[in-house]
Coordinates of C-alpha atoms in Angstrom, one line a residue:
X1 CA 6.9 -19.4 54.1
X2 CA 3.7 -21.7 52.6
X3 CA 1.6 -18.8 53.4
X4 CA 4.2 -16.9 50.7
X5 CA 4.2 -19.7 48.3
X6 CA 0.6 -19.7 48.6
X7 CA -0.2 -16.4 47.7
X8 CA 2.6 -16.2 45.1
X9 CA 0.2 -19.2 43.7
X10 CA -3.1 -17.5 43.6
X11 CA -1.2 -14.4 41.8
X12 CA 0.3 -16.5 39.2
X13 CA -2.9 -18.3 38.6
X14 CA -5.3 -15.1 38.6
X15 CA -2.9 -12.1 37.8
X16 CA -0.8 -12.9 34.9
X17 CA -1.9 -16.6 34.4
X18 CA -2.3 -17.8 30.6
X19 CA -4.8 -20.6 31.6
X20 CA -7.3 -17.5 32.5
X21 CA -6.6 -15.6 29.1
X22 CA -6.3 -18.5 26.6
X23 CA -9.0 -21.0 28.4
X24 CA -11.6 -17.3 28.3
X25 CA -13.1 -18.2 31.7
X26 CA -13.8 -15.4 34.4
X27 CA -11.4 -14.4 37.0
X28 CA -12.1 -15.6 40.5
X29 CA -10.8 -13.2 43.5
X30 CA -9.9 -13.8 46.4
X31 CA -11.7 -15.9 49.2
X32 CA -12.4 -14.2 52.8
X33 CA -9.8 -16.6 53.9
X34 CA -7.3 -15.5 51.7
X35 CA -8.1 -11.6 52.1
X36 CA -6.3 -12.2 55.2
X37 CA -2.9 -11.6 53.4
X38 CA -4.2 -8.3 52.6
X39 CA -4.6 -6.7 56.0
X40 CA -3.1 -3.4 57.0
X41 CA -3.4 -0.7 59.5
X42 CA -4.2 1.5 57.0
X43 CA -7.0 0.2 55.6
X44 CA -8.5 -0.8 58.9
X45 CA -8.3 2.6 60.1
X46 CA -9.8 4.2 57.4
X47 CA -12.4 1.8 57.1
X48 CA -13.5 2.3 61.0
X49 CA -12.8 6.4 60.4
X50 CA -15.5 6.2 58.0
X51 CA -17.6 3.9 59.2
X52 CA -18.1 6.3 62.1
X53 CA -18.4 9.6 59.9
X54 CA -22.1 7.8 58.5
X55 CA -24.6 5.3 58.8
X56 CA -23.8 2.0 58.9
X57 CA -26.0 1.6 55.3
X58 CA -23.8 4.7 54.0
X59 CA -20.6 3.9 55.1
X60 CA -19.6 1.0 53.0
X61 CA -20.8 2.6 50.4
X62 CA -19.1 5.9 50.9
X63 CA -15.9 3.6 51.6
X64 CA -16.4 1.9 48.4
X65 CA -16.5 5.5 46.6
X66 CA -13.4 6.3 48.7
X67 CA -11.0 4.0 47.8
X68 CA -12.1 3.2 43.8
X69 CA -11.2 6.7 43.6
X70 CA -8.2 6.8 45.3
X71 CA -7.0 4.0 43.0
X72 CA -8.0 5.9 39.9
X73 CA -5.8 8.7 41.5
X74 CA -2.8 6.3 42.2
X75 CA -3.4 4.3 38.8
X76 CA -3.2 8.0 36.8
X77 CA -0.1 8.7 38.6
X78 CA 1.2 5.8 38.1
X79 CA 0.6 5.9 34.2
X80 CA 2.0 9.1 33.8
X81 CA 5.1 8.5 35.8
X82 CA 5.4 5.1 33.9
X83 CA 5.0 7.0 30.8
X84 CA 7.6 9.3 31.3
X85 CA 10.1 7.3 32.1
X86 CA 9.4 4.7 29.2
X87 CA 8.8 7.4 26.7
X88 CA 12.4 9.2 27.7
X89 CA 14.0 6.1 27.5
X90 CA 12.9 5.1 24.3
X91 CA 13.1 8.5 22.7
X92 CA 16.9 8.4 23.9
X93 CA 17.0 4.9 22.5
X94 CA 16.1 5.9 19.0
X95 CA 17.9 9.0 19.0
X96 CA 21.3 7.0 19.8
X97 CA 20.6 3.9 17.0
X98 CA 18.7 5.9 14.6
X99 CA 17.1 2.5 14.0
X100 CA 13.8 3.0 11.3
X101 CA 12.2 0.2 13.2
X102 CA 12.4 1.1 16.4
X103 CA 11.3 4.9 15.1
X104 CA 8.2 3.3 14.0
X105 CA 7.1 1.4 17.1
X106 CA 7.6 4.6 19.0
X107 CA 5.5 6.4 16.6
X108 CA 2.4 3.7 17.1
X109 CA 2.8 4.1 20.7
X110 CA 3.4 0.2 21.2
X111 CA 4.9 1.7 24.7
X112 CA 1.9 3.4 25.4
X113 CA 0.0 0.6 26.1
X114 CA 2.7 -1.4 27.6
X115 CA 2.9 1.4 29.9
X116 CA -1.0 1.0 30.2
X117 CA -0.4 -3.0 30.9
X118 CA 2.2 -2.2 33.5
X119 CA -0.2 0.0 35.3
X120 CA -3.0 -2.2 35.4
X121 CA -1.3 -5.1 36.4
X122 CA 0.0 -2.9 39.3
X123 CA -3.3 -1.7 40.0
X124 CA -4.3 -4.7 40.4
X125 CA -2.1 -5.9 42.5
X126 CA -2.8 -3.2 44.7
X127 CA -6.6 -3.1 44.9
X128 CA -6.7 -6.2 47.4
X129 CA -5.0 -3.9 49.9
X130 CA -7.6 -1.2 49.6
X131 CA -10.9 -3.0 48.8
X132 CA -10.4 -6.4 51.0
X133 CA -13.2 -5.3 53.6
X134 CA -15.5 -5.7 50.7
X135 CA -15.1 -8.9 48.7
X136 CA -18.1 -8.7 46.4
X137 CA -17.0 -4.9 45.6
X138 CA -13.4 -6.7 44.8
X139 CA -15.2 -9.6 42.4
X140 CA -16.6 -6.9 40.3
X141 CA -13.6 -4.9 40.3
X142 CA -11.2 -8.2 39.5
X143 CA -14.0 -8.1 36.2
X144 CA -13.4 -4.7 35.4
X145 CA -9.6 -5.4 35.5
X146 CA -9.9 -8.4 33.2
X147 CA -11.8 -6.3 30.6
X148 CA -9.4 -3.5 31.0
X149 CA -6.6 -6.3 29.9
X150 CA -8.4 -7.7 27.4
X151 CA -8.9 -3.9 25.6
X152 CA -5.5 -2.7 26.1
X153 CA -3.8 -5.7 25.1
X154 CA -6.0 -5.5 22.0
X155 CA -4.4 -1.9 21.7
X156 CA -0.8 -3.0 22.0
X157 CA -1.4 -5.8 19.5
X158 CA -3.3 -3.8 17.0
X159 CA -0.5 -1.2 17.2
X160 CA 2.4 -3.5 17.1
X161 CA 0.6 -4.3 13.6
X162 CA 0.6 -0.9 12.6
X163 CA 3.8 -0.3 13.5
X164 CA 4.9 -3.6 11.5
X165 CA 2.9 -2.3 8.7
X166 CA 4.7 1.6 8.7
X167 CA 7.5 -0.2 8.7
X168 CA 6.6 -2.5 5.2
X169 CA 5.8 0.7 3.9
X170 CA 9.0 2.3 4.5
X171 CA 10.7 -0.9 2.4
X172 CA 7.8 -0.1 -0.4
X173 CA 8.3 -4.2 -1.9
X174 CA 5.7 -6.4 -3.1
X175 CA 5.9 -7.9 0.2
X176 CA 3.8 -4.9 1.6
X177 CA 0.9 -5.6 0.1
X178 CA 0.8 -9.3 1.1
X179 CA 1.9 -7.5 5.3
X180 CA -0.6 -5.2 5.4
X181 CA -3.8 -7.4 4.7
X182 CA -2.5 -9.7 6.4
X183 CA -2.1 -7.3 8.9
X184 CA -5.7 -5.7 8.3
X185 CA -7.1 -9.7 8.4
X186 CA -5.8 -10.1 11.6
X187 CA -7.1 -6.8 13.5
X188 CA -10.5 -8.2 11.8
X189 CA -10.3 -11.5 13.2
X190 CA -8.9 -9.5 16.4
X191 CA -12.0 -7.9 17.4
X192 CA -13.6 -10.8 16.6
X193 CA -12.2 -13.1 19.4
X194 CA -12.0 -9.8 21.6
X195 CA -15.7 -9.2 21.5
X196 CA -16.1 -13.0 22.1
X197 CA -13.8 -12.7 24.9
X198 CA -15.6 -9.5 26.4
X199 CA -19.1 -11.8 26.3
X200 CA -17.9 -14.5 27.2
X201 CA -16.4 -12.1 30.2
X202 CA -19.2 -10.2 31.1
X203 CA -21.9 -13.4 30.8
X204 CA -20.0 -16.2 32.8
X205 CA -20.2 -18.3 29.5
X206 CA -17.3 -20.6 28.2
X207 CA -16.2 -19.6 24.4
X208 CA -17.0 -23.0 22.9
X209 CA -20.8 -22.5 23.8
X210 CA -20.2 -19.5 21.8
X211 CA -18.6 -21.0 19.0
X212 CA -21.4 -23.8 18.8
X213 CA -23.8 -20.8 18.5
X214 CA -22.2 -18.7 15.7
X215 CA -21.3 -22.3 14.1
X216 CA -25.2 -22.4 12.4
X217 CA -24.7 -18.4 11.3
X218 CA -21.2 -19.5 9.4
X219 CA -22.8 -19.4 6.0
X220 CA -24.1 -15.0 7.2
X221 CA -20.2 -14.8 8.5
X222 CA -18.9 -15.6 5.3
X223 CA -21.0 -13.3 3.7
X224 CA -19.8 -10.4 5.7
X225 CA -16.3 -11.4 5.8
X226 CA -16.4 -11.9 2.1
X227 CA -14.6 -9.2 0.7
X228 CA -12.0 -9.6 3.2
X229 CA -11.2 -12.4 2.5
X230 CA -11.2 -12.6 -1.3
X231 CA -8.4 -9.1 -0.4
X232 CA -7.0 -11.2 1.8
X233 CA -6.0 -14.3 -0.5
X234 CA -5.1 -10.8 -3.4
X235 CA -2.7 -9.9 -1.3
X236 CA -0.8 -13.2 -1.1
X237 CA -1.1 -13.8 -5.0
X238 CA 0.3 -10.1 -5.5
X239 CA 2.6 -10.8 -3.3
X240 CA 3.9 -13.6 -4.9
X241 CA 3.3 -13.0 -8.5
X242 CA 5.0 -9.3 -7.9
X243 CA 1.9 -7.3 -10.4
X244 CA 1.3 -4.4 -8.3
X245 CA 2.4 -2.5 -5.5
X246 CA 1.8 1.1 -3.5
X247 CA 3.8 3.8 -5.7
X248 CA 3.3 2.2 -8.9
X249 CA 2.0 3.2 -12.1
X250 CA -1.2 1.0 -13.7
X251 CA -4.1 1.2 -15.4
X252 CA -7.4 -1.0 -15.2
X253 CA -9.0 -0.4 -18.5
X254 CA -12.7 -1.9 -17.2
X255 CA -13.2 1.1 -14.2
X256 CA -10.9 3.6 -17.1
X257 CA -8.6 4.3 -14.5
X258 CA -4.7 5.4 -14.8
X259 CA -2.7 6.3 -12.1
X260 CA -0.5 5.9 -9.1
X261 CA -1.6 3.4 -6.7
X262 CA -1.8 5.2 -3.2
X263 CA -2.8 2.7 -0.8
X264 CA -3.4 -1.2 -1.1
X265 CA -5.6 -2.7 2.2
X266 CA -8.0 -5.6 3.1
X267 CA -10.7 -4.2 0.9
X268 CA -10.4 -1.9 -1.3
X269 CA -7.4 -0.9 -3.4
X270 CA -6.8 3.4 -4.0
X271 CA -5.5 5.0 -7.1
X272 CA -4.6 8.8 -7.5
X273 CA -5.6 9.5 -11.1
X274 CA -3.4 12.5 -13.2
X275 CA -6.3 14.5 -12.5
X276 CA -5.9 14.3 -8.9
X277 CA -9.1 12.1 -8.3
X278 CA -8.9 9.1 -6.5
X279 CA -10.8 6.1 -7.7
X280 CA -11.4 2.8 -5.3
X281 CA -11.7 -0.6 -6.5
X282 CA -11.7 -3.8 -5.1
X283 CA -8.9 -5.2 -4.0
X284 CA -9.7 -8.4 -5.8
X285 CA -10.2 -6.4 -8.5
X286 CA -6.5 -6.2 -9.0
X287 CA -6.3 -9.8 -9.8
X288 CA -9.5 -10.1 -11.5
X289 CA -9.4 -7.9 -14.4
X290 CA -6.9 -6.7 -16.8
X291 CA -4.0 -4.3 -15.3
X292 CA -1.5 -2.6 -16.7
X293 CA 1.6 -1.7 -14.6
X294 CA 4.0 1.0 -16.0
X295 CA 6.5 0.7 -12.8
X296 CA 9.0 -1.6 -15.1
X297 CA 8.6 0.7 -18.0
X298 CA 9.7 4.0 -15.4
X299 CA 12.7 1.4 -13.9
X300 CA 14.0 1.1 -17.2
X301 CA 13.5 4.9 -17.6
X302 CA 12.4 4.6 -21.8
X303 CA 8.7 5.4 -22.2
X304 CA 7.2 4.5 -25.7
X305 CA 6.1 6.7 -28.5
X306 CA 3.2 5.3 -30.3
X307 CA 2.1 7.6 -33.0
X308 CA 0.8 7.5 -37.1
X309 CA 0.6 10.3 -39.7
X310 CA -2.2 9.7 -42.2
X311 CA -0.6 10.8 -45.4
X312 CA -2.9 11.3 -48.9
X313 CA -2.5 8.4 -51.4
X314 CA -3.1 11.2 -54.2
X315 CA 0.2 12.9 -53.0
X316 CA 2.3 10.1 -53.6
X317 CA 5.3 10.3 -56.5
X318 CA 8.3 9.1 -58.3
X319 CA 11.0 11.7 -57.6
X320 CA 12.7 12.9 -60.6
X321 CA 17.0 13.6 -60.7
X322 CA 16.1 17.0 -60.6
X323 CA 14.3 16.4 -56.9
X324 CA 17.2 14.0 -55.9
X325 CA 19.7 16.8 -56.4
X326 CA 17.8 19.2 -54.3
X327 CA 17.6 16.4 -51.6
X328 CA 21.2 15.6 -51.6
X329 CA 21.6 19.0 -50.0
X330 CA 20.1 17.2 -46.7
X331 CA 22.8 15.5 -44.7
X332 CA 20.6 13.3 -43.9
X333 CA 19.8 12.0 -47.1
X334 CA 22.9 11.6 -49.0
X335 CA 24.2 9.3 -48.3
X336 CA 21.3 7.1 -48.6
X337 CA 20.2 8.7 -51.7
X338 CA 23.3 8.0 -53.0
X339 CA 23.6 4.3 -52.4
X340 CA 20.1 3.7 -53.5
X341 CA 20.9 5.9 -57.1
X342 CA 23.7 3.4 -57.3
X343 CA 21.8 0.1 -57.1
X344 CA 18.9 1.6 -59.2
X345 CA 21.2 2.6 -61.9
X346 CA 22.7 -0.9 -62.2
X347 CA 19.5 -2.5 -62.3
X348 CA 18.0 0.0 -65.1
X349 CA 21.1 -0.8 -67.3
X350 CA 20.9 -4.3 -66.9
X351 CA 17.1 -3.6 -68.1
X352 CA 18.1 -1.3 -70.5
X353 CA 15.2 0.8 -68.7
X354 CA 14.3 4.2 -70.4
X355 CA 14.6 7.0 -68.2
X356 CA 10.5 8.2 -68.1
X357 CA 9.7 5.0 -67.8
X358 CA 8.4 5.0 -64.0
X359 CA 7.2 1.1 -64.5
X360 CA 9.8 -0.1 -66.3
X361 CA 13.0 1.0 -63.9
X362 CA 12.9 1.6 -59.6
X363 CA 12.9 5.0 -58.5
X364 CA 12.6 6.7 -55.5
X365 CA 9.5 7.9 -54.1
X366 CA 8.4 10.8 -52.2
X367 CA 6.7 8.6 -49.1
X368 CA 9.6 5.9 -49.4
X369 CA 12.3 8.8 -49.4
X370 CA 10.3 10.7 -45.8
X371 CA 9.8 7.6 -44.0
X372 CA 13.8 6.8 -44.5
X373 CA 14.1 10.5 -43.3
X374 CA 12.1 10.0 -40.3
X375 CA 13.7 6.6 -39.0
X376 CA 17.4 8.6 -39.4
X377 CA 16.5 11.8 -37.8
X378 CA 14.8 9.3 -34.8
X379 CA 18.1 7.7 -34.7
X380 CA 20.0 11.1 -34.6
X381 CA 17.8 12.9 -32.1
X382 CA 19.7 12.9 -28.7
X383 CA 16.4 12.3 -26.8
X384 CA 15.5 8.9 -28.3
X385 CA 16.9 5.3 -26.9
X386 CA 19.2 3.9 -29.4
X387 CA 19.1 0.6 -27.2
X388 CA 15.5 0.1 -28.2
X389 CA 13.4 -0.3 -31.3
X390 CA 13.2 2.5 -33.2
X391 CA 10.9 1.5 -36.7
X392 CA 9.1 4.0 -39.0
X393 CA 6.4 1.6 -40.7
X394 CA 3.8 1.6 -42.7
X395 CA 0.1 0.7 -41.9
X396 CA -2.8 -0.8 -43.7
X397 CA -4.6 1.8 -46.6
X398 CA -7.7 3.2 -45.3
X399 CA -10.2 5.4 -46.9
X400 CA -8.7 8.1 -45.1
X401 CA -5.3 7.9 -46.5
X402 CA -1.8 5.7 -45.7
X403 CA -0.9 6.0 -41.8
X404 CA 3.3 6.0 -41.9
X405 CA 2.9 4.9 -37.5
X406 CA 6.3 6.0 -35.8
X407 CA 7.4 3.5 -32.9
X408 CA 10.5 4.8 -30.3
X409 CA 11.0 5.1 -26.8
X410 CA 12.5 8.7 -25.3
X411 CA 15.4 8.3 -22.5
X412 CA 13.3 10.0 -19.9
X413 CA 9.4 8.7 -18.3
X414 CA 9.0 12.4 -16.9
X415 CA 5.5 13.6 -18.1
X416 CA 6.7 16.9 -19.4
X417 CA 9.5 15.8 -21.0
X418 CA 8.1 13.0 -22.6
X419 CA 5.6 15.2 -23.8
X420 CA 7.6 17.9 -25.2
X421 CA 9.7 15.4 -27.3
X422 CA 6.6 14.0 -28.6
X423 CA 6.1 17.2 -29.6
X424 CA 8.9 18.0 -30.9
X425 CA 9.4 15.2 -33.2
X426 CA 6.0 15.3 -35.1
X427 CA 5.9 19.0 -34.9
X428 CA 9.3 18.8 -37.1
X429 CA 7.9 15.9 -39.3
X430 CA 4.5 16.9 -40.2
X431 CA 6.5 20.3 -40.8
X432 CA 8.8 18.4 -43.3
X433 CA 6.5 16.3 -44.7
X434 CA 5.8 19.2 -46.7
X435 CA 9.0 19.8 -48.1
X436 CA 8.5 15.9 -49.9
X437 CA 5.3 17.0 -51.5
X438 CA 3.4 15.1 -49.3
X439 CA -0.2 15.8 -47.9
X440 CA -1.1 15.1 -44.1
X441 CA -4.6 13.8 -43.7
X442 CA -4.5 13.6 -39.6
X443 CA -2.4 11.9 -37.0
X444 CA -3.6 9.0 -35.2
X445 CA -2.9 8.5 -31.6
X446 CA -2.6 4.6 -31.2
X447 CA -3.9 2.9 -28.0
X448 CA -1.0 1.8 -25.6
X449 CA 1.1 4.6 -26.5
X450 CA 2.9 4.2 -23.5

């Protein structure tokens, strides 16, 4: 029974022990005395079988070649057996709960390398059986099986991450962006400490020496870890402050990009521009400089027009009875011409105004009349929100002529169909512009349209 207690002790301290992962020291195997344990008939009879089959400076050697591969052949059967049974079960599993998370750790193959942890801890729990005539042979493998540990549970973590990550992604929120380069900082830092723990492995050399040494190249590490970081701390303020996410809509006027953002990581930030290029900026970058996001502008499903038609001074005139008659006949404008024709006529007769008098008395005017025109026919058209502003206006004189800007927002964000209301609209207005005697100079797309 202490013989059993005993060896349950050295496992616990050199098998699955946390002291020998966290403290980064290297495993110690078993002593001659404690090989003992390990004894079996059928390993001593191999062992003398081929000890007799060469010479005695060939046969440990063949031995040794014997029973490494022998494990490797148990070890792979052991993996794939493992993995079959893991791989049904989970399959079945997700199949049953149609859970997303679950979906996603099976599709990062988090299983797959706790299948490969199961196996070598197995393995090496089984080696001291095989290789116990040879303790020196078993040192070096007991290495080999702590740097095996040390990779694959590297895997697992880093795809435990992933899967984490897939799953963000599925959820789309601003709290994506702050997972994943948090995610991407910690595979970073990962291999890091795991090529510290390899050296530290492979050299017989405690970690802190280690860290003393790379503590006078600190100012070099920042350097190299510099953009990481600044993307790391982006992530957390986009996080919090909720500008920018994967799927949206912005624009970084400084690097004339306009897009939808594809992919947000430690370093670099991706946009798919309408041409079907994809730009890369710095994740930083996001913070940084000026960036326009169009995501709440597609939520509220109203995109902007933003739009002026340069009319002619020179075109501009008083409109006559005779032309208020003829626009009476618009449907539009009756009614409005009429209540205006009202209050003009009681202010002329209170100014005994004479009727050719254009200065003397208020009259209509041909611009005046159109831009009223435009703002009611924006208000009719089934196309434009009537929850938002809708304002015909005019802009300052230029050389050029009077821009009359139009400002309204259509009830759909769709490219096309934004585009072929736009179209629509000052297709018919520069058309009816004409029919007020007025002359078009150009149209003027203004900036932020959108």
């Amino acid at each position: 029974m202490q013989k059993f207690i005993e060896l349950l002790r050295v496992f616990a301290a050199d098998f699955i022990s946390v002291q020998n992962v966290v403290n980064l020291r290297a495993m110690s195997w078993y002593t001659r005395q404690e090989l003992r344990q390990f004894r079996n008939p059928w390993t001593e009879n191999t062992h003398k079988y081929i000890l007799n089959l060469f010479e005695a400076n060939w046969g440990g050697v063949a031995y040794t070649v014997l029973g490494i591969s022998a494990l490797l052949v148990v070890g792979i059967f052991l993996d794939m057996l493992l993995k079959r049974v893991m791989l049904f079960v989970a399959t079945r599993f997700v199949a049953i709960t149609k859970l997303t998370w679950a979906k996603h750790i099976l599709q990062s193959r988090v299983f797959n390398s706790f299948v490969h942890l199961t196996t070598l801890l197995l393995m090496r729990a089984l080696t001291p059986f095989v290789m116990y005539p040879y303790p020196k042979v078993l040192d070096y493998l007991g290495k080999g099986f702590e740097l095996l540990f040390i990779l694959i549970m590297a895997q697992f973590i880093f795809r435990l991450i992933d899967a984490i990550l897939y799953i963000s992604d599925y959820e789309n929120s601003y709290k994506t962006v702050a997972l994943r380069t948090f995610g991407q900082l910690m595979k970073v830092v990962g291999v890091f400490f795991v090529v510290l723990i390899i050296i530290s492995v492979i050299f017989n050399v405690k970690p802190l020496n280690i860290f003393t040494t790379l503590g006078a190249v600190t100012a070099i590490l920042l350097l190299i870890f510099r953009d990481a970081i600044l993307g790391f701390v982006t992530g957390l303020q986009i996080a919090s402050s909720r500008t920018v996410k994967v799927g949206d809509w912005i624009s970084v006027p400084k690097h004339n990009i306009e897009g939808l953002v594809k992919e947000i990581n430690l370093i670099s930030a991706k946009v798919q521009n309408f041409d079907k290029t994809v730009s890369s900026i710095p994740t930083f970058e996001l913070i940084n400089t000026e960036v326009k996001n169009f995501e709440p502008m597609r939520n509220t499903n109203t995109r902007r027009i933003k739009r002026a038609i340069m009319f002619n001074v020179s075109s501009f005139r008083f409109l006559g009875a005779e032309d208020l008659e003829q626009y009476k006949e618009v449907r539009l404008l009756s009614g409005y011409i009429n209540e205006k024709q009202e209050q003009y006529d009681q202010y002329n007769a209170m100014w005994d105004a004479k009727p050719n008098a254009n200065l003397n008395s208020k009259k209509l005017t041909n611009i005046g009349l159109f831009r009223k025109y435009t703002e009611l026919y924006l208000h009719e058209h089934e196309k434009i929100s009537k929850n938002d502003v809708i304002m015909v206006r005019q802009m300052e004189v230029t050389p050029q002529g009077m821009p009359l800007e139009i400002w309204c927002f259509t009830t759909t964000t769709m490219m096309l169909e934004y585009e072929a209301i736009k179209a629509d609209i000052f297709d018919h207005l520069l058309t009816a512009s004409k029919e007020f005697g007025l002359e078009v100079s150009t149209v003027i797309n203004l900036k932020n349209e959108q």
